[in-house]
Coordinates of C-alpha atoms in Angstrom, one line a residue:
M729 CA -21.5 -22.2 -14.2
A730 CA -18.9 -21.3 -16.7
S731 CA -19.6 -17.6 -16.7
T732 CA -19.7 -17.3 -13.0
H733 CA -15.9 -19.1 -13.3
I734 CA -14.7 -16.7 -16.0
L735 CA -16.1 -13.7 -13.7
S736 CA -14.5 -15.0 -10.5
A737 CA -10.7 -15.5 -12.8
Y738 CA -11.5 -11.8 -14.1
D739 CA -11.7 -10.9 -10.4
E740 CA -8.9 -12.4 -9.5
E741 CA -6.5 -11.1 -11.9
L742 CA -7.7 -7.5 -10.7
K743 CA -7.3 -7.9 -7.5
Y744 CA -3.2 -9.0 -8.6
L745 CA -3.3 -6.0 -10.6
N746 CA -4.5 -4.0 -7.3
R747 CA -2.1 -6.5 -4.8
R748 CA 1.3 -5.0 -7.3
I749 CA 0.2 -1.4 -7.7
S750 CA 0.2 -1.2 -3.7
E751 CA 3.5 -3.6 -3.0
M752 CA 4.9 -1.0 -6.1
G753 CA 3.7 2.1 -4.3
G754 CA 5.0 0.8 -0.5
L755 CA 8.2 0.5 -2.2
A756 CA 8.4 3.6 -4.0
E757 CA 7.5 5.6 -1.2
Q758 CA 10.5 3.8 1.1
M759 CA 12.9 4.8 -1.4
C760 CA 12.3 8.5 -1.9
G761 CA 11.6 8.5 2.3
D762 CA 15.0 6.8 2.6
A763 CA 17.0 8.8 0.0
V764 CA 16.4 11.3 2.0
R765 CA 17.4 10.2 4.9
A766 CA 20.6 9.2 3.5
L767 CA 21.4 12.9 1.8
V768 CA 21.0 14.3 5.1
N769 CA 22.8 12.0 6.7
S770 CA 25.5 11.1 4.3
D771 CA 24.4 7.5 4.0
T772 CA 26.9 6.1 1.3
A773 CA 25.5 3.0 1.9
L774 CA 21.6 3.3 2.5
A775 CA 22.1 5.1 -0.9
Q776 CA 23.7 2.1 -2.4
K777 CA 20.4 0.3 -1.4
I778 CA 17.7 2.6 -2.6
I779 CA 19.8 2.4 -6.1
S780 CA 19.7 -1.6 -6.0
D781 CA 15.9 -1.4 -4.7
D782 CA 14.8 0.4 -8.4
V783 CA 15.3 -2.9 -9.9
I784 CA 12.6 -4.2 -7.7
L785 CA 10.1 -1.3 -8.9
D786 CA 11.4 -2.0 -12.9
H787 CA 10.6 -5.7 -12.7
A788 CA 7.5 -4.9 -11.0
E789 CA 6.5 -2.5 -13.3
R790 CA 6.6 -4.9 -16.5
E791 CA 4.9 -7.9 -14.3
I792 CA 1.8 -5.4 -14.3
Q793 CA 2.1 -4.3 -18.2
D794 CA 2.1 -8.1 -19.3
K795 CA -0.4 -9.1 -16.8
A796 CA -2.3 -6.2 -17.4
I797 CA -2.3 -7.4 -21.5
V798 CA -3.2 -10.5 -21.1
T799 CA -5.7 -10.0 -19.1
I800 CA -7.3 -7.1 -22.1
A801 CA -6.6 -9.9 -24.5
K802 CA -8.3 -13.0 -22.9
R803 CA -11.2 -11.2 -21.2
Q804 CA -11.6 -8.2 -23.7
P805 CA -13.0 -5.2 -20.7
M806 CA -15.0 -2.4 -21.7
A807 CA -16.4 0.5 -20.2
A808 CA -15.4 0.6 -16.4
D809 CA -13.3 -2.9 -16.4
L810 CA -11.2 -1.3 -19.3
R811 CA -10.5 2.1 -17.2
E812 CA -9.5 -0.5 -14.5
I813 CA -6.9 -2.1 -16.1
I814 CA -5.7 1.2 -18.4
G815 CA -5.5 3.2 -15.0
T816 CA -3.8 0.3 -13.4
L817 CA -0.9 0.8 -16.0
R818 CA -0.6 4.5 -15.7
I819 CA -0.7 4.1 -11.8
A820 CA 2.7 1.3 -12.6
A821 CA 4.3 3.9 -14.8
D822 CA 4.3 7.1 -12.1
L823 CA 5.0 5.0 -9.5
E824 CA 7.8 3.4 -11.6
R825 CA 9.1 7.4 -12.1
V826 CA 8.7 8.0 -8.3
G827 CA 11.2 5.1 -7.6
D828 CA 13.8 7.0 -10.4
L829 CA 13.2 10.0 -8.5
G830 CA 14.1 8.3 -5.2
K831 CA 17.5 6.2 -7.0
N832 CA 18.5 9.8 -8.7
T833 CA 18.3 11.3 -5.3
A834 CA 20.6 8.6 -3.5
K835 CA 22.7 8.6 -6.4
R836 CA 23.1 12.4 -5.2
V837 CA 24.6 11.4 -2.0
I838 CA 27.9 10.2 -2.7
A839 CA 28.4 13.8 -4.5
V840 CA 27.5 15.9 -1.3
Q841 CA 29.1 13.5 0.8
G842 CA 32.3 15.6 1.6
T843 CA 30.6 19.1 2.4
G844 CA 27.5 17.6 3.9
V845 CA 24.3 19.4 4.0
P846 CA 23.6 22.2 5.8
R847 CA 21.3 21.9 9.1
K848 CA 19.0 24.6 7.6
L849 CA 19.0 23.0 4.3
A850 CA 18.3 19.8 5.5
R851 CA 15.4 20.7 7.3
G852 CA 13.4 22.3 4.1
L853 CA 14.8 19.3 2.5
E854 CA 13.2 17.0 5.4
H855 CA 10.4 19.2 5.4
L856 CA 9.6 19.0 1.0
S857 CA 10.0 15.4 1.3
E858 CA 7.5 14.9 4.0
L859 CA 4.8 17.2 1.9
A860 CA 5.8 14.8 -0.9
L861 CA 5.3 11.5 0.7
V862 CA 1.8 11.9 2.5
Q863 CA 0.4 13.3 -0.8
L864 CA 1.8 10.0 -2.1
K865 CA 0.6 8.1 0.8
D866 CA -2.6 9.4 0.6
V867 CA -3.5 9.1 -2.9
L868 CA -2.2 4.9 -2.7
D869 CA -5.1 5.0 0.4
V870 CA -7.6 6.9 -2.2
F871 CA -6.5 4.2 -4.6
A872 CA -7.5 1.4 -2.9
S873 CA -11.1 3.4 -2.0
R874 CA -11.7 4.9 -5.3
S875 CA -13.2 8.2 -3.9
A876 CA -13.2 10.4 -6.7
E877 CA -13.7 12.7 -4.3
K878 CA -10.6 12.3 -2.0
A879 CA -9.2 12.1 -5.7
E880 CA -10.0 16.0 -6.3
I881 CA -9.0 17.2 -3.0
I882 CA -5.4 15.3 -3.1
R883 CA -5.0 16.9 -6.5
A884 CA -5.9 20.5 -5.4
R885 CA -2.5 20.0 -2.6
D886 CA -0.1 19.8 -5.4
E887 CA 0.0 23.8 -4.7
E888 CA 1.5 23.3 -1.2
I889 CA 4.7 21.4 -2.4
D890 CA 5.2 23.5 -5.2
A891 CA 5.2 26.9 -3.1
M892 CA 7.3 24.8 -0.5
Y893 CA 9.9 23.7 -3.2
T894 CA 9.8 27.3 -4.5
S895 CA 11.0 28.6 -1.1
L896 CA 14.0 26.0 -0.8
F897 CA 14.9 26.8 -4.7
R898 CA 15.4 31.2 -3.3
E899 CA 17.4 29.4 -0.4
L900 CA 19.5 27.6 -2.1
L901 CA 20.3 30.1 -4.5
T902 CA 21.0 32.6 -1.6
Y903 CA 23.8 30.2 -0.8
M904 CA 25.3 30.2 -3.5
M905 CA 25.2 33.7 -4.2
E906 CA 27.0 34.4 -0.5
D907 CA 30.0 32.3 -1.0
P908 CA 31.0 30.7 -4.7
R909 CA 32.1 27.4 -2.6
N910 CA 28.8 26.2 -2.0
I911 CA 27.9 26.5 -5.7
T912 CA 28.4 22.7 -6.6
S913 CA 27.3 21.2 -3.6
C914 CA 24.1 23.5 -3.8
T915 CA 23.5 22.6 -7.5
H916 CA 23.2 18.7 -7.0
L917 CA 21.0 19.5 -3.5
L918 CA 18.6 21.5 -6.2
F919 CA 18.6 19.1 -8.4
C920 CA 17.5 16.5 -5.0
A921 CA 14.7 19.1 -4.0
K922 CA 13.2 19.0 -7.8
N923 CA 13.1 15.3 -7.6
I924 CA 11.1 15.2 -4.4
E925 CA 9.4 18.4 -6.0
R926 CA 8.3 15.6 -8.5
I927 CA 6.9 13.0 -6.2
G928 CA 4.3 15.5 -5.9
D929 CA 3.8 15.6 -9.4
H930 CA 3.2 11.8 -9.7
A931 CA 0.6 11.6 -7.2
T932 CA -1.2 14.1 -8.3
N933 CA -0.9 12.3 -11.9
I934 CA -1.9 8.9 -9.8
A935 CA -4.8 11.3 -8.0
E936 CA -6.2 11.9 -11.8
T937 CA -6.2 8.5 -12.9
I938 CA -7.9 7.5 -10.3
Y939 CA -11.2 10.1 -11.2
Y940 CA -10.7 8.5 -14.6
I941 CA -10.7 5.2 -12.9
K942 CA -14.1 5.9 -11.1
T943 CA -16.4 8.5 -13.6
G944 CA -15.1 7.7 -16.9
A945 CA -14.4 11.7 -16.9
Q946 CA -11.0 13.5 -17.0
L947 CA -10.5 16.7 -14.0
E948 CA -11.0 19.7 -15.8
G949 CA -9.2 23.1 -15.5
E950 CA -5.4 23.6 -14.5
R951 CA -3.8 21.5 -11.9
P952 CA -3.0 24.5 -9.0
K953 CA 0.5 25.6 -9.0
D954 CA 2.9 28.1 -7.2
D955 CA 6.2 26.6 -8.6
T956 CA 7.7 30.2 -9.7
A957 CA 11.2 28.7 -9.5
N958 CA 11.0 27.3 -13.5
T959 CA 10.7 31.1 -14.6
V960 CA 14.3 31.0 -12.8
G961 CA 15.8 28.4 -14.2
A962 CA 15.3 25.4 -12.1
P963 CA 16.4 21.8 -12.9
A964 CA 15.2 19.0 -13.9
E965 CA 16.3 15.3 -14.0

């Protein structure tokens, strides 16, 4: 009976970690989607809410860290069980960083409020955001199913986000070269575009962690990349 009780308590601890990851993922996804909407619509009130919500994500990551440390100390898990907990810690860190990227984008809303975002550039940012957020949503679904095969597929899709980012990067450079008055606002938008592209990178990190949790192995080979913007000095936050 005692061993059954210990197993039941351990299962509850793992369920708690999984539930908190799902909650973090949902909030991070919402923050990033709202950040792009705030940017396109010059919605400073929404931007301020996103900045405030980042504290919730930070607190959730700390709770997961504390729970994971206590669980490891009490249960001394091995093999698959240990990978599960370590993987949860890694995913929580990626989701916290995704929230930071949404917050950083929201901070740019005030900076471009006076000039606004040209419609063509807004469409590019929205499309890039859609690709990155679909990637994030799908990888969170894979976390629930623990499918190593689907994790591999998501990792391979990162190339599409990189290609879209490179296209948008070049478009922003063109705007700046055509009219120096665009330089300040387009520089802010370059940072925003890079923030969005990085969401896809963190989703890929999560996919690799899920694969590790499930198989105990690391995905082989370099990630597919189609991001040539970095060769010409793309910004990073």
